[in-house]
C-alpha atoms as one frame of an Amber mdcrd trajectory, in Angstrom:
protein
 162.044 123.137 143.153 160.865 119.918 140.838 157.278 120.987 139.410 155.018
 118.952 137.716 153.206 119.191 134.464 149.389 118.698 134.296 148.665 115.804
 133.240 144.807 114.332 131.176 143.535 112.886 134.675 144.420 116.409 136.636
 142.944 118.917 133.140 140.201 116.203 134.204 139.778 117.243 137.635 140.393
 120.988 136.983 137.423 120.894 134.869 135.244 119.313 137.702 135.785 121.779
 139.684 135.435 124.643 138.204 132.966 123.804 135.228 134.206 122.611 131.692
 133.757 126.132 130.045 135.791 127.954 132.573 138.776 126.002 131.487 141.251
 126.847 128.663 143.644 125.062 127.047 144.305 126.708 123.569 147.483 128.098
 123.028 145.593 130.885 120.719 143.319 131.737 123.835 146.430 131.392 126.533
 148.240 134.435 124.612 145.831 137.138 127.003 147.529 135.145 130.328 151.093
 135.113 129.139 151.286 138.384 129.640 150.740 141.678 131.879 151.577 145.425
 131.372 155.669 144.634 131.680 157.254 145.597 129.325 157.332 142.770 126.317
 157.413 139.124 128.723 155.324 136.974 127.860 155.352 133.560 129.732 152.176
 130.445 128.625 150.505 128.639 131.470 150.036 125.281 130.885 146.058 125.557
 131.706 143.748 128.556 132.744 141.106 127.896 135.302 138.695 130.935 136.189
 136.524 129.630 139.465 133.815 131.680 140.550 133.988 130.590 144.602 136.360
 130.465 147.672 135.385 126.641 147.336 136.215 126.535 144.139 139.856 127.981
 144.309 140.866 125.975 147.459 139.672 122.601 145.306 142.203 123.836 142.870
 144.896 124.708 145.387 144.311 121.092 147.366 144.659 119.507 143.598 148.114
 121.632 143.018 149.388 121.176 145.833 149.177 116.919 146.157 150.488 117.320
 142.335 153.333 119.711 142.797 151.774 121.736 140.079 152.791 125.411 139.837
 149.705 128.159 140.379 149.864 132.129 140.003 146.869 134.089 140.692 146.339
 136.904 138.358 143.898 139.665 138.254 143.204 142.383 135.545 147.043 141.736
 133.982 147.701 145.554 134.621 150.673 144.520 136.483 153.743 146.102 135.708
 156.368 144.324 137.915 155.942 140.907 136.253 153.752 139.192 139.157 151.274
 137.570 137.041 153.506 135.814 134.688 153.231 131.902 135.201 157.266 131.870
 135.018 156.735 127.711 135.510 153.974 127.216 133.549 151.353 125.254 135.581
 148.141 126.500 136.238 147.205 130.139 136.437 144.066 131.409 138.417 141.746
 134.026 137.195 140.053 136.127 139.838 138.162 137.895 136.504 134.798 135.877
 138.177 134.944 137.274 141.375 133.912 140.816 140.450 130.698 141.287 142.733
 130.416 144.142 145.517 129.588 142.224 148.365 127.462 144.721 150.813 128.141
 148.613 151.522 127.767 149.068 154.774 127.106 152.965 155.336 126.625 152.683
 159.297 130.235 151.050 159.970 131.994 153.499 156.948 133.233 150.087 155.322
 132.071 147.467 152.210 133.251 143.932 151.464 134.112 143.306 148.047 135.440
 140.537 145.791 138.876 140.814 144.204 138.281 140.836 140.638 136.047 144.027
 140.877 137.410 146.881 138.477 138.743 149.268 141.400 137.057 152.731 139.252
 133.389 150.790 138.911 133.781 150.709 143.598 135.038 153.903 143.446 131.976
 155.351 141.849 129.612 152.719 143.703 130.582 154.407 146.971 130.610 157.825
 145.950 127.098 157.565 144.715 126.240 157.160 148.697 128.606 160.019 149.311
 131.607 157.527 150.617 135.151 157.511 149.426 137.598 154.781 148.836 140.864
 156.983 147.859 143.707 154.221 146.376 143.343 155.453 143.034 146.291 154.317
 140.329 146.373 155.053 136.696 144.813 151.763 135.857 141.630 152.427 137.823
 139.490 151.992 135.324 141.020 148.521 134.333 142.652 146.919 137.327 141.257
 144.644 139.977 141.193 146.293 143.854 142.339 142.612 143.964 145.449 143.278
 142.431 145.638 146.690 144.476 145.782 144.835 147.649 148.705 141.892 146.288
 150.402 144.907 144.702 150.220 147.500 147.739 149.068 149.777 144.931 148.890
 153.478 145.541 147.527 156.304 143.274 148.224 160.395 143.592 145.720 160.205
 146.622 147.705 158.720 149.043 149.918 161.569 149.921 146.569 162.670 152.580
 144.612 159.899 152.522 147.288 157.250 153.571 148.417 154.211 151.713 145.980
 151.045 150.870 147.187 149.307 153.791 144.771 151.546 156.198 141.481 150.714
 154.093 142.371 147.018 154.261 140.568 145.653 157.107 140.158 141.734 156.563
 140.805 139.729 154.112 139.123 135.934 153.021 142.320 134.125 151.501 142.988
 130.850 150.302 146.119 129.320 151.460 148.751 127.409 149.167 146.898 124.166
 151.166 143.714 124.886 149.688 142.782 125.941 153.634 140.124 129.143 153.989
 140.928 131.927 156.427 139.846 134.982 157.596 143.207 137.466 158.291 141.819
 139.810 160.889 138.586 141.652 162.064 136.329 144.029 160.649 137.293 146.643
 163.371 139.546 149.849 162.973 141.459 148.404 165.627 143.888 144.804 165.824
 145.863 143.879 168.482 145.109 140.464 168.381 148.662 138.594 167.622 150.659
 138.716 164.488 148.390 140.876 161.800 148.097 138.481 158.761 145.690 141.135
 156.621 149.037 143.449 156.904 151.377 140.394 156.012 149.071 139.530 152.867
 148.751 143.079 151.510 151.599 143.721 149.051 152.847 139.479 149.423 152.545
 139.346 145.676 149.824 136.358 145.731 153.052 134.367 147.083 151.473 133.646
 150.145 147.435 133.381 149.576 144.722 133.804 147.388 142.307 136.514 148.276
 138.549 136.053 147.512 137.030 138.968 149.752 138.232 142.088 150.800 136.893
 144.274 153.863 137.324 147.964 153.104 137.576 150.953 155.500 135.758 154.110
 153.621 135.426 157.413 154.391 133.109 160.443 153.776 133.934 162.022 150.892
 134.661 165.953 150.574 132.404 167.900 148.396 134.842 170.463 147.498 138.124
 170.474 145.421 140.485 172.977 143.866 143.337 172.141 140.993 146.413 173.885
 139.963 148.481 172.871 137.305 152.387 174.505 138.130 155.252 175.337 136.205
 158.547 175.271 136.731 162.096 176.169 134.718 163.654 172.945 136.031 162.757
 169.508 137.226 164.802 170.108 140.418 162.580 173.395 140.967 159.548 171.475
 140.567 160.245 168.547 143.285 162.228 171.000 145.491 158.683 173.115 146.217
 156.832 169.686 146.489 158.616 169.267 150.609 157.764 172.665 150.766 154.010
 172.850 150.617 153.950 170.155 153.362 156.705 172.499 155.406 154.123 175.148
 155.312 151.149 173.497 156.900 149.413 172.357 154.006 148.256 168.418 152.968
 146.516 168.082 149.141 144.968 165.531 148.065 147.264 164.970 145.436 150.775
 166.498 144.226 152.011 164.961 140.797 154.887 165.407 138.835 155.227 165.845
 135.120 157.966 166.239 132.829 157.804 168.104 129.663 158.910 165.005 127.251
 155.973 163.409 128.744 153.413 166.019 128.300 154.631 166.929 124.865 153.901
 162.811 124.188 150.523 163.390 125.875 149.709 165.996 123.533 150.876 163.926
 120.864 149.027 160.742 121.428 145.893 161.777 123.344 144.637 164.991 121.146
 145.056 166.834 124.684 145.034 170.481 123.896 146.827 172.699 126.488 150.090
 175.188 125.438 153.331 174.562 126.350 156.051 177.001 126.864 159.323 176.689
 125.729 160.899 177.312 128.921 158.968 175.019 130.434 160.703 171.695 131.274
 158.776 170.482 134.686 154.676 170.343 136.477 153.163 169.974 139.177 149.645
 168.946 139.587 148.473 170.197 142.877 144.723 169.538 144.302 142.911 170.366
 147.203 139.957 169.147 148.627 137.875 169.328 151.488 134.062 170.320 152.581
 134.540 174.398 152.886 135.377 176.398 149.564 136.578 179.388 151.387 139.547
 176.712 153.447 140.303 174.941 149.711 140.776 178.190 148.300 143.129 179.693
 151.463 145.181 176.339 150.720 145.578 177.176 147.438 146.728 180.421 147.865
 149.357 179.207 150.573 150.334 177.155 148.116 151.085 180.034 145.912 153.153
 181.465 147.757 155.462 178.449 148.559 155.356 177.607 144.454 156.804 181.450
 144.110 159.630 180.605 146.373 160.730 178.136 143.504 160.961 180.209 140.470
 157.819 178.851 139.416 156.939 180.089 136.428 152.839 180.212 135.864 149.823
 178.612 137.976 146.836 177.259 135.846 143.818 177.093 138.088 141.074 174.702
 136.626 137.567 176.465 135.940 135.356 173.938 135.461 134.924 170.415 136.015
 135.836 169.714 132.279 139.106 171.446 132.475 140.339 169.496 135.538 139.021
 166.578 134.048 141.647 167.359 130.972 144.426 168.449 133.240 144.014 165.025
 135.342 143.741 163.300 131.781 147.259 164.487 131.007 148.544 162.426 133.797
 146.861 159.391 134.091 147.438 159.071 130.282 151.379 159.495 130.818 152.221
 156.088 130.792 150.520 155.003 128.000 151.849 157.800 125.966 155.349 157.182
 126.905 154.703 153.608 126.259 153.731 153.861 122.487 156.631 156.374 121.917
 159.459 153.711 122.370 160.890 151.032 123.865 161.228 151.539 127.457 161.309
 150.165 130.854 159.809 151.642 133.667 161.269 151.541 137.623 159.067 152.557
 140.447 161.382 154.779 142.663 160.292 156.035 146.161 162.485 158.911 148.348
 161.826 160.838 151.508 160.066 163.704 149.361 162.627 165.829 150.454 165.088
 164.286 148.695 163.320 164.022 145.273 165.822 166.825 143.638 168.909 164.648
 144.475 166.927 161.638 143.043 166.091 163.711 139.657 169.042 165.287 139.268
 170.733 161.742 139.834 168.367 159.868 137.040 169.210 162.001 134.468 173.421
 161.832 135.732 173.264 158.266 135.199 171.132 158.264 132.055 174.396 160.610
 130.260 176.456 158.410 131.842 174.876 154.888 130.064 173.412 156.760 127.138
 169.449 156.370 127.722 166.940 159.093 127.986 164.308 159.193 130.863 160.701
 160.451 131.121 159.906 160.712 134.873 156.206 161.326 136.547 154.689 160.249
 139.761 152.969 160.669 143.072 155.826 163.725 144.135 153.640 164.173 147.079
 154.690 160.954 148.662 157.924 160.622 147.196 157.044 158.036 144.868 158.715
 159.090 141.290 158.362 156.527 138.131 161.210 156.312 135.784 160.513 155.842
 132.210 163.842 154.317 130.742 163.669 155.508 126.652 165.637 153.116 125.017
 166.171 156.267 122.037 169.491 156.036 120.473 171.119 153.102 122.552 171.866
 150.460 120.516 170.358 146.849 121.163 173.425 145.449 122.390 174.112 148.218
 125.777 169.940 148.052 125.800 170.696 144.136 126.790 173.465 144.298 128.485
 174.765 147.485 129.709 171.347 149.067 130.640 170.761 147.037 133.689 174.288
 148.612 135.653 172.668 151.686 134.901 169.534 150.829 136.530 171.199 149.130
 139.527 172.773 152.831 139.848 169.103 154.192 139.988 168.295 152.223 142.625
 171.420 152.601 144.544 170.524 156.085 144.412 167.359 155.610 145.609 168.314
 153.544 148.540 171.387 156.003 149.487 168.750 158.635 149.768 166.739 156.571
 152.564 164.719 154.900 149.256 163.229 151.779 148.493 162.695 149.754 145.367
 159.464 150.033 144.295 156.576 152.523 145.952 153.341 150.722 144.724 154.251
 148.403 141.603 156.073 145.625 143.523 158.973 143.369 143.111 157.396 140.586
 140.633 159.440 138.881 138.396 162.061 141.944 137.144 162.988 143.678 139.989
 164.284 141.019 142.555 167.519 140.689 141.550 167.835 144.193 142.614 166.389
 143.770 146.091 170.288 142.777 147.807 170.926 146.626 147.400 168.214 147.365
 150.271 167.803 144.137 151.701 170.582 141.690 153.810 170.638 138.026 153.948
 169.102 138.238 157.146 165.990 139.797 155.192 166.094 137.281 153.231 165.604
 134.408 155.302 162.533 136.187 157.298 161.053 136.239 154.166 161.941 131.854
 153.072 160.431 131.427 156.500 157.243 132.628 155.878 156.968 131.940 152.562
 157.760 127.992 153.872 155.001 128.608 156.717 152.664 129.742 154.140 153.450
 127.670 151.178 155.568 124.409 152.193 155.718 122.798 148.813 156.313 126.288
 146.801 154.186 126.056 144.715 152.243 129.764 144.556 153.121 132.338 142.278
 157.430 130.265 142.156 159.842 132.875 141.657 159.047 135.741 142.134 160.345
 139.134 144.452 163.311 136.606 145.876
């Protein structure tokens, strides 16, 4: 695809429409949009425009679209598949303007919201009226729900709650043509020809540009129990995750913890907690609901499955400032791992039955290409994110030799009824994997659409095929 560079007269028009100081230009102030949470990229657009309206955004898409000029949307830059990085250049969108909640409608059990509204800040909106929105990820307190929706994103809540594609409901998007729609109906039911709110959700801003979100909520429980597990082995650990759900019991969140990466969490985050040395594996296990005496029956179920698995101690949090530390230790994981060494992180998802063959394969392959791993996730739905440490490899197999080892993960991953990514997407550094799931007939579904959508390609180019 030929693309075109923005020219005086076009900078001219951009500022028009979206007011001269939400424009920018200097290379000193591009460096925050050349780059998200992946790994080291970094990738200038040629402009930054950050509108404040639906109007305003399908100006710019009418303008980039007669010009052939290149346009990815981008939200918080918390991404870490790559899907904000203006690859071409052109003109990048920021939704950082659009960060208003809407309404909260308490009667219907739903809110509309604008995309660049920190997803934590709703959270705690809606709980205040006793409401829950449960798509939580480890960014919440940074990352647009904008970016949830593009992304699919998940969060350890998921495993009861369900994925962010049931708490989408509608969705205002601006089309490559600069055309406004509305995907779907504000109604728990659709069955109303081909659902374009599903088809949007976890498109990557490939297909649209989303400027208001409908979201289901629910009521949310008033009581919660959590248990920190641990185990001799990683394999022990994921083996009792199937089990729990075997014996009749759905928390609200199961997460998985190595020991490298709570020894790094310790190490980084001033997190006091005491780690035995035969420890090598965790899981964090909550319950909630709105009866004590049920959360606490759960848990004790629960006990008895983990004993089944040679696990080795149960913490049970005390107070609201010890779960608060225990959940800490997670959500701070990534970061931790992060500032510990060069790394590269995949975003594996199994059957959650099969996360010990998964494990047990990770760390086969990593002896077998010479990298280390630090692995965490959402167990309870399968979803397991691998933590490549580059260590002792030296630069030249981290270049070349690193990605057959990676493209063995993922084989892995798909021979175990897997996919590529749970909740992080495909982006920019994962597509070349996708042939390993996906056949050419896949393939062309997807240039269809994309061609419906987006005849002139010019939203969010190359990225997830």
């Amino acid at each position: 695809m030929a693309y075109n560079k923005i020219t005086e007269e076009i900078l001219g028009k951009i500022r028009l429409i979206v007011c001269n100081d939400a424009v920018i230009t200097s290379h000193a102030d591009l460096e925050k949009y050349s780059h998200d949470e992946t790994e080291d990229l970094a990738y200038y657009p040629e402009v930054v425009a950050k509108p404040q309206t639906p109007e305003q955004v399908s100006a710019l898409m009418k303008l980039c679209n007669e010009h052939m000029i290149p346009v990815t949307p981008r939200g918080a830059g918390t991404g870490l598949s790559g899907g904000a990085l203006p690859i071409m250049g052109g003109l990048l969108i920021a939704m950082e303007r659009f960060n208003k909640i809407l309404s909260i409608d308490e009667q219907n059990l739903q809110a509309t919201v604008e995309p660049g509204v920190i997803t934590e800040e709703f959270m705690n909106q809606v709980a205040a009226k006793g409401l829950l929105y449960p798509i939580d990820p480890a960014s919440k307190g940074s990352c647009f729900i904008g970016g949830n929706v593009s992304h699919g994103s998940g969060g350890p809540r998921v495993v009861k709650y369900g994925t962010i594609r049931e708490y989408i409901l509608n969705l205002e998007v601006v089309l490559p043509s600069g055309e406004i729609i509305w995907t779907g109906a504000n109604t728990l039911k659709y069955s109303s020809g081909y659902n374009l709110t599903q088809l949007i959700i976890g498109s990557e801003g490939t297909l649209g540009i989303i400027t208001k979100i409908v979201v289901k909520l629910i009521p949310l429980p008033t009581q919660n129990a959590l248990m920190l597990a641990s185990f001799a082995t990683d394999e022990a650990a994921c083996g009792a995750v199937s089990a729990i759900f075997r014996a009749g019991i759905i928390p609200s969140a199961v997460e998985f913890m190595e020991r490298k990466g709570v020894e790094w969490v310790i190490k980084n985050d001033g997190i006091i907690f005491d780690l035995k040395d035969d420890i090598e594996a965790f899981l964090l296990i909550e319950v909630d609901g709105n009866n004590m005496d049920v959360v606490f029956t759960d848990c004790e179920n629960i006990n008895a499955v983990l004993e089944k698995f040679d696990c080795k101690d149960v913490l049970f949090a005390d107070s609201s400032a010890q779960k608060a530390e225990l959940w800490r230790m997670r959500t701070t994981m990534a970061v931790s791992v992060k500032s510990n060494s060069v790394y590269k992180e995949e975003d594996t998802v199994v059957p959650r039955a099969e996360l010990p063959k998964l494990i047990k394969g990770i760390k086969s392959i990593g002896a077998k290409y010479g990298f280390e791993s630090v692995c965490y996730g959402h167990a309870g739905d399968g979803n397991l994110h691998v933590n490549i440490i580059k260590a002792n490899m030296s630069d030249e197999d981290w270049t070349y030799k690193l990605k057959d080892g990676i493209r063995e993960i993922f084989e892995l991953t798909v021979s175990l009824g897997g996919t590529l990514s749970g909740e992080h997407g495909i982006g920019l550094v994962q597509k070349e994997f996708m042939p390993i799931k996906y056949s050419e007939v896949h393939f062309e579904l997807w240039r269809g659409i994309k061609k419906v959508f987006d005849k002139n390609g010019i939203l969010n180019p190359g990225k997830i095929f």
